[in-house]
Amino acid sequence: MRVREGPCMPLSRFFIVVAGVSHCSALASYCPQTRYDGPDSGTELCFCQLAENAGCRGETCSCPQGCSVTWPHEQTVTFANLLHPIDCPTQTALLTIPRSYYHDIVKLKHCCGSRHDEMQKLIAEMLRNGFDSHQQHVGEGPVLQCIHSPADISVGWLHLHTFCQGGRLPQDGLPPANASSAYCAVMHSLDEAASLSEGFVEWGTGAQIFLVS
């Protein structure tokens, strides 16, 4: 049975290891790092293992694609979505997740509290990492990046979708039919991450915005 510690329990006793370096949970300028306390099986557990979150470290890999399939970053990991996009030059879409456990964007808002600038920094990092991984490993060019609302998520771990501009991911309902199900933005360069993240934060903290291009 997994220990339940609450939605925003800081990882004060745990460390996240990135590229052989241990990072304390109190990383500057980011929202609190949180330990996974979700289901003991299923895709959420797989995401935990891909993120190398302390809540599942050392457990046998449960991911059908294996657990050595990520492109690691300091605060996030990126990996190929098992679902394939259509109308893209390649049939690969990516997912980027934080190493810390936030069930969805509203839980991220709750954990960050009034620190919207820190929430924005994490989302900007996700945008940069998803974009950069797509350019390096999938294909160059603009990408569409989306985050679902809590009511429409398929996996209870905050995740960013990245796939080609003009593409579709119909199994995940992307692009969305309305602003209540997901927020998407088209990213052309890494320099846009900070400005685009503002839209995700505004939408995630209550505004109903649909698509930025």
Short mmCIF file of C-alpha atoms in Angstrom, two decimals, residues 31 102-113 119 122-123 126 158:
data_model
loop_
_atom_site.label_atom_id
_atom_site.label_comp_id
_atom_site.label_asym_id
_atom_site.label_seq_id
_atom_site.Cartn_x
_atom_site.Cartn_y
_atom_site.Cartn_z
CA CYS A 31 6.56 25.20 -6.84
CA TYR A 102 0.75 17.20 -9.61
CA HIS A 103 -2.47 15.44 -10.57
CA ASP A 104 -3.51 18.21 -12.97
CA ILE A 105 -3.08 21.91 -13.62
CA VAL A 106 -5.55 22.86 -10.87
CA LYS A 107 -3.56 20.80 -8.36
CA LEU A 108 -0.44 22.58 -9.56
CA LYS A 109 -2.19 25.89 -8.92
CA HIS A 110 -3.19 24.67 -5.44
CA CYS A 111 0.35 23.59 -4.60
CA CYS A 112 1.89 26.80 -5.90
CA GLY A 113 -0.66 28.94 -4.08
CA MET A 119 3.74 28.02 -11.63
CA LEU A 122 7.43 25.24 -14.37
CA ILE A 123 5.00 25.36 -17.30
CA MET A 126 7.65 21.97 -19.76
CA LEU A 158 0.00 16.76 -15.15
#
